[in-house]
Short mmCIF file of N, CA and C in Angstrom, two decimals:
data_model
loop_
_atom_site.label_atom_id
_atom_site.label_comp_id
_atom_site.label_asym_id
_atom_site.label_seq_id
_atom_site.Cartn_x
_atom_site.Cartn_y
_atom_site.Cartn_z
N GLU A 1 19.21 -30.02 7.51
CA GLU A 1 19.02 -29.98 5.94
C GLU A 1 18.36 -31.14 6.18
N ALA A 2 17.35 -31.49 6.62
CA ALA A 2 16.97 -32.85 6.30
C ALA A 2 16.50 -33.27 4.76
N PHE A 3 16.06 -31.40 3.95
CA PHE A 3 15.46 -31.93 2.91
C PHE A 3 16.27 -31.76 2.07
N GLY A 4 16.61 -31.01 2.26
CA GLY A 4 18.30 -29.93 1.36
C GLY A 4 18.78 -28.88 1.32
N PRO A 5 19.85 -28.02 0.95
CA PRO A 5 18.95 -26.43 1.62
C PRO A 5 18.33 -26.08 0.90
N GLN A 6 17.64 -26.03 -0.60
CA GLN A 6 17.26 -25.55 -1.11
C GLN A 6 15.56 -25.29 -0.46
N ALA A 7 15.23 -26.19 0.45
CA ALA A 7 14.26 -26.88 0.84
C ALA A 7 13.99 -26.61 1.53
N SER A 8 15.45 -25.85 2.86
CA SER A 8 15.93 -25.71 4.04
C SER A 8 15.08 -23.56 3.93
N LEU A 9 15.70 -23.67 2.91
CA LEU A 9 16.06 -21.79 2.45
C LEU A 9 13.87 -21.70 2.20
N LEU A 10 13.45 -22.73 1.60
CA LEU A 10 12.19 -22.53 1.47
C LEU A 10 11.43 -22.21 2.63
N ALA A 11 12.16 -23.31 3.51
CA ALA A 11 11.09 -23.13 4.85
C ALA A 11 11.37 -22.10 5.58
N CYS A 12 12.82 -21.78 5.75
CA CYS A 12 13.17 -20.07 6.69
C CYS A 12 12.39 -19.23 6.25
N GLY A 13 12.34 -19.00 4.50
CA GLY A 13 11.35 -17.95 4.08
C GLY A 13 9.79 -17.87 5.04
N LEU A 14 9.54 -19.88 4.30
CA LEU A 14 7.72 -19.60 4.91
C LEU A 14 7.95 -19.07 6.17
N ALA A 15 9.12 -19.11 7.31
CA ALA A 15 9.10 -19.28 8.49
C ALA A 15 8.76 -17.21 8.75
N VAL A 16 10.21 -16.51 8.20
CA VAL A 16 9.90 -15.62 8.26
C VAL A 16 8.52 -15.34 7.78
N VAL A 17 7.39 -15.81 6.24
CA VAL A 17 6.46 -14.54 6.94
C VAL A 17 5.38 -15.66 7.38
N SER A 18 5.45 -15.97 7.82
CA SER A 18 4.62 -16.75 9.13
C SER A 18 4.69 -15.61 10.59
N SER A 19 6.00 -14.95 10.44
CA SER A 19 6.55 -14.87 11.95
C SER A 19 5.68 -12.98 11.61
N VAL A 20 5.87 -12.34 9.99
CA VAL A 20 6.07 -11.03 9.72
C VAL A 20 4.80 -10.79 10.10
N ILE A 21 3.60 -11.35 9.53
CA ILE A 21 2.59 -11.30 9.95
C ILE A 21 1.99 -11.79 11.03
N GLU A 22 2.28 -12.62 12.29
CA GLU A 22 2.25 -11.99 13.49
C GLU A 22 3.03 -11.13 13.86
N CYS A 23 3.56 -10.54 13.46
CA CYS A 23 3.73 -9.44 13.82
C CYS A 23 3.13 -7.91 13.77
N LEU A 24 2.91 -7.86 12.12
CA LEU A 24 1.17 -7.28 12.46
C LEU A 24 0.38 -6.99 12.65
N ARG A 25 0.54 -8.56 13.46
CA ARG A 25 -1.14 -9.05 14.44
C ARG A 25 -1.22 -7.89 15.90
N ASP A 26 1.02 -8.38 16.04
CA ASP A 26 1.28 -8.02 17.31
C ASP A 26 2.42 -7.09 17.13
N PHE A 27 2.37 -5.97 17.83
CA PHE A 27 3.12 -5.35 17.64
C PHE A 27 3.84 -5.34 19.46
N ARG A 28 3.69 -5.31 19.74
CA ARG A 28 4.35 -6.04 21.53
C ARG A 28 6.10 -6.61 20.97
N PHE A 29 6.90 -6.03 21.12
CA PHE A 29 8.22 -6.70 20.85
C PHE A 29 7.91 -8.25 21.68
N GLY A 30 8.43 -9.01 21.04
CA GLY A 30 8.54 -10.78 22.58
C GLY A 30 9.23 -11.85 21.06
N GLY A 31 8.65 -12.90 21.70
CA GLY A 31 9.24 -14.00 20.63
C GLY A 31 8.93 -13.66 19.28
N HIS A 32 7.81 -13.32 18.77
CA HIS A 32 7.68 -13.52 17.33
C HIS A 32 8.45 -13.19 16.22
N HIS A 33 8.98 -11.92 16.76
CA HIS A 33 9.40 -10.43 16.83
C HIS A 33 11.20 -11.54 16.61
N GLY A 34 11.57 -12.12 17.39
CA GLY A 34 12.03 -13.00 17.66
C GLY A 34 12.48 -13.99 16.74
N LEU A 35 11.44 -15.08 16.04
CA LEU A 35 11.46 -15.74 15.21
C LEU A 35 11.50 -14.99 13.75
N VAL A 36 11.13 -13.86 13.44
CA VAL A 36 11.89 -13.43 12.37
C VAL A 36 13.29 -12.93 12.50
N ILE A 37 13.55 -12.79 13.04
CA ILE A 37 15.38 -12.61 13.21
C ILE A 37 15.34 -13.87 13.04
N LEU A 38 15.60 -14.57 13.81
CA LEU A 38 16.66 -15.94 13.54
C LEU A 38 15.89 -17.38 12.72
N SER A 39 14.85 -16.65 12.03
CA SER A 39 14.82 -17.33 10.66
C SER A 39 15.55 -17.20 9.92
N MET A 40 15.99 -15.47 9.78
CA MET A 40 16.51 -14.46 8.99
C MET A 40 18.24 -14.75 9.27
N ALA A 41 18.38 -15.88 10.06
CA ALA A 41 19.64 -16.03 10.22
C ALA A 41 19.91 -17.09 10.22
N ASP A 42 19.28 -18.06 10.15
CA ASP A 42 19.14 -19.40 9.26
C ASP A 42 19.08 -19.25 7.69
N ALA A 43 18.66 -18.95 7.45
CA ALA A 43 18.66 -18.55 5.73
C ALA A 43 20.36 -17.71 5.72
N PHE A 44 20.53 -17.26 6.61
CA PHE A 44 21.89 -16.86 5.77
C PHE A 44 22.59 -17.42 6.35
N HIS A 45 23.35 -18.47 6.79
CA HIS A 45 23.31 -19.04 7.63
C HIS A 45 23.31 -20.66 5.76
N LEU A 46 22.76 -20.85 5.86
CA LEU A 46 22.00 -21.66 4.58
C LEU A 46 22.38 -21.06 3.04
N MET A 47 22.47 -20.28 3.19
CA MET A 47 22.99 -19.23 1.91
C MET A 47 24.24 -19.55 1.44
N LYS A 48 24.75 -19.42 3.00
CA LYS A 48 26.48 -19.63 3.06
C LYS A 48 26.97 -21.16 1.89
N GLY A 49 26.08 -22.06 2.52
CA GLY A 49 26.69 -23.11 2.13
C GLY A 49 26.24 -23.52 1.26
N LEU A 50 25.69 -22.09 -0.17
CA LEU A 50 25.41 -22.58 -1.63
C LEU A 50 26.29 -21.92 -2.24
N PRO A 51 26.91 -22.42 -2.78
CA PRO A 51 27.73 -21.26 -4.68
C PRO A 51 27.51 -20.30 -5.52
N GLN A 52 26.29 -20.32 -5.53
CA GLN A 52 25.88 -19.14 -5.63
C GLN A 52 25.51 -18.11 -4.77
N TRP A 53 26.04 -17.89 -3.65
CA TRP A 53 25.77 -17.27 -2.83
C TRP A 53 27.73 -17.00 -1.91
N GLN A 54 28.84 -17.99 -2.23
CA GLN A 54 30.06 -18.22 -2.09
C GLN A 54 30.55 -16.99 -1.62
N GLY A 55 30.40 -16.32 -2.62
CA GLY A 55 30.98 -14.22 -2.22
C GLY A 55 30.73 -13.56 -2.04
N PHE A 56 29.03 -13.02 -1.70
CA PHE A 56 28.44 -12.54 -0.81
C PHE A 56 28.87 -13.08 0.91
N ALA A 57 28.11 -14.30 1.04
CA ALA A 57 28.56 -14.43 2.51
C ALA A 57 30.34 -14.76 2.42
N ILE A 58 30.81 -14.89 1.79
CA ILE A 58 32.17 -14.21 2.04
C ILE A 58 32.26 -12.60 2.35
N VAL A 59 32.22 -11.97 1.58
CA VAL A 59 32.62 -10.17 2.22
C VAL A 59 32.23 -10.57 2.92
N LEU A 60 30.36 -10.91 3.74
CA LEU A 60 30.35 -10.49 4.84
C LEU A 60 30.57 -11.21 6.28
N GLY A 61 31.52 -12.59 6.65
CA GLY A 61 32.04 -13.27 7.20
C GLY A 61 31.42 -13.83 7.80
N PRO A 62 31.24 -14.18 9.51
CA PRO A 62 30.07 -14.79 9.92
C PRO A 62 29.44 -14.21 10.82
N ALA A 63 30.38 -13.00 10.58
CA ALA A 63 29.49 -11.79 12.31
C ALA A 63 27.49 -12.40 11.51
N PRO A 64 27.12 -10.99 10.20
CA PRO A 64 26.21 -10.80 10.29
C PRO A 64 25.00 -12.22 11.13
N GLY A 65 25.15 -12.92 10.64
CA GLY A 65 24.42 -14.35 11.15
C GLY A 65 24.92 -14.32 13.04
N LEU A 66 26.04 -14.53 13.82
CA LEU A 66 26.43 -14.05 14.96
C LEU A 66 25.15 -13.11 15.47
N MET A 67 25.73 -11.88 14.79
CA MET A 67 24.55 -11.43 15.26
C MET A 67 23.03 -10.93 15.03
N LEU A 68 22.36 -11.73 13.67
CA LEU A 68 21.05 -12.24 13.72
C LEU A 68 20.75 -13.21 15.19
N ALA A 69 21.59 -13.95 14.99
CA ALA A 69 20.83 -14.72 16.26
C ALA A 69 21.00 -14.47 17.79
N LEU A 70 21.72 -13.51 18.12
CA LEU A 70 21.83 -12.97 18.97
C LEU A 70 20.32 -12.39 19.14
N ALA A 71 20.39 -11.00 18.43
CA ALA A 71 18.82 -10.64 18.44
C ALA A 71 17.29 -11.28 18.88
N ALA A 72 18.02 -12.36 17.62
CA ALA A 72 16.93 -13.34 18.12
C ALA A 72 15.95 -13.61 19.85
N ALA A 73 17.35 -14.18 20.69
CA ALA A 73 18.03 -14.49 21.70
C ALA A 73 17.01 -13.73 22.36
N MET A 74 18.13 -12.57 22.78
CA MET A 74 17.61 -11.22 23.56
C MET A 74 16.45 -10.85 23.09
N SER A 75 15.34 -11.27 22.10
CA SER A 75 14.44 -10.69 21.69
C SER A 75 13.42 -11.52 22.95
N ALA A 76 13.72 -13.09 22.52
CA ALA A 76 13.06 -13.71 23.07
C ALA A 76 13.33 -13.70 24.63
N CYS A 77 14.36 -13.03 25.30
CA CYS A 77 14.41 -13.16 26.49
C CYS A 77 14.03 -12.21 27.29
N PHE A 78 13.64 -11.11 25.78
CA PHE A 78 12.74 -10.00 26.82
C PHE A 78 11.29 -9.99 26.89
N GLU A 79 10.69 -11.05 26.14
CA GLU A 79 9.32 -11.51 26.04
C GLU A 79 9.45 -12.60 27.62
N LEU A 80 9.99 -13.68 27.23
CA LEU A 80 10.61 -14.25 28.74
C LEU A 80 10.31 -13.18 30.08
N LEU A 81 11.06 -12.41 30.10
CA LEU A 81 10.83 -12.04 31.75
C LEU A 81 9.41 -10.95 31.58
N GLY A 82 8.39 -10.87 30.77
CA GLY A 82 7.16 -10.82 30.89
C GLY A 82 6.38 -11.20 31.08
N ASP A 83 7.04 -13.05 30.35
CA ASP A 83 5.74 -13.87 30.06
C ASP A 83 6.56 -15.25 31.27
N LEU A 84 6.80 -16.56 31.94
CA LEU A 84 7.23 -17.51 32.49
C LEU A 84 6.74 -18.44 31.60
N ARG A 85 4.81 -18.30 31.67
CA ARG A 85 4.48 -19.40 31.02
C ARG A 85 5.17 -20.29 30.07
N PRO A 86 5.25 -21.49 29.57
CA PRO A 86 5.10 -21.69 28.85
C PRO A 86 5.08 -21.25 27.32
N GLY A 87 5.37 -21.66 25.99
CA GLY A 87 5.10 -21.02 25.22
C GLY A 87 6.01 -20.68 24.30
N ALA A 88 5.81 -20.65 22.53
CA ALA A 88 6.77 -20.57 22.00
C ALA A 88 8.23 -19.31 22.21
N HIS A 89 7.75 -18.54 22.95
CA HIS A 89 8.94 -17.38 23.08
C HIS A 89 9.84 -18.76 23.78
N HIS A 90 9.88 -19.26 24.73
CA HIS A 90 10.13 -20.35 25.22
C HIS A 90 11.54 -21.30 23.99
N GLY A 91 10.76 -21.35 23.15
CA GLY A 91 11.60 -22.18 22.50
C GLY A 91 11.99 -21.59 20.71
N VAL A 92 11.80 -20.45 20.69
CA VAL A 92 12.39 -19.15 19.91
C VAL A 92 13.99 -19.07 21.55
N ALA A 93 13.90 -19.11 22.46
CA ALA A 93 15.12 -18.72 23.39
C ALA A 93 16.18 -19.83 22.76
N VAL A 94 15.08 -20.69 22.58
CA VAL A 94 16.72 -22.40 23.46
C VAL A 94 16.71 -22.41 21.83
N LEU A 95 16.19 -22.54 20.85
CA LEU A 95 16.53 -21.59 18.53
C LEU A 95 18.27 -21.18 18.94
N ALA A 96 17.88 -20.42 19.63
CA ALA A 96 19.15 -19.13 19.48
C ALA A 96 20.01 -19.72 20.35
N VAL A 97 20.07 -19.61 20.93
CA VAL A 97 21.08 -20.18 21.40
C VAL A 97 21.35 -21.00 21.20
N ALA A 98 20.79 -22.47 21.28
CA ALA A 98 21.60 -23.28 19.99
C ALA A 98 22.64 -23.11 18.71
#
């Protein structure tokens, strides 16, 4: 949150959109799908800290963010199994585990 929660939420939205575009170009399941999921998990985490989303986040609890992060890690690991050469899928895997 270097630029504040609103700017960070905007960055998550941009990451989701750019990753979705990449997913539309390449339907094979892999790291770019994980980045969509990971960006959504980050956005959910950020929204929990904003006052206007407090009620929504409290009702759902921590489970959705954790489930999204685990899904992102699994998609990145799936691609890692098929391609061990360094690439973005390694970064998605590391960020998802963090």
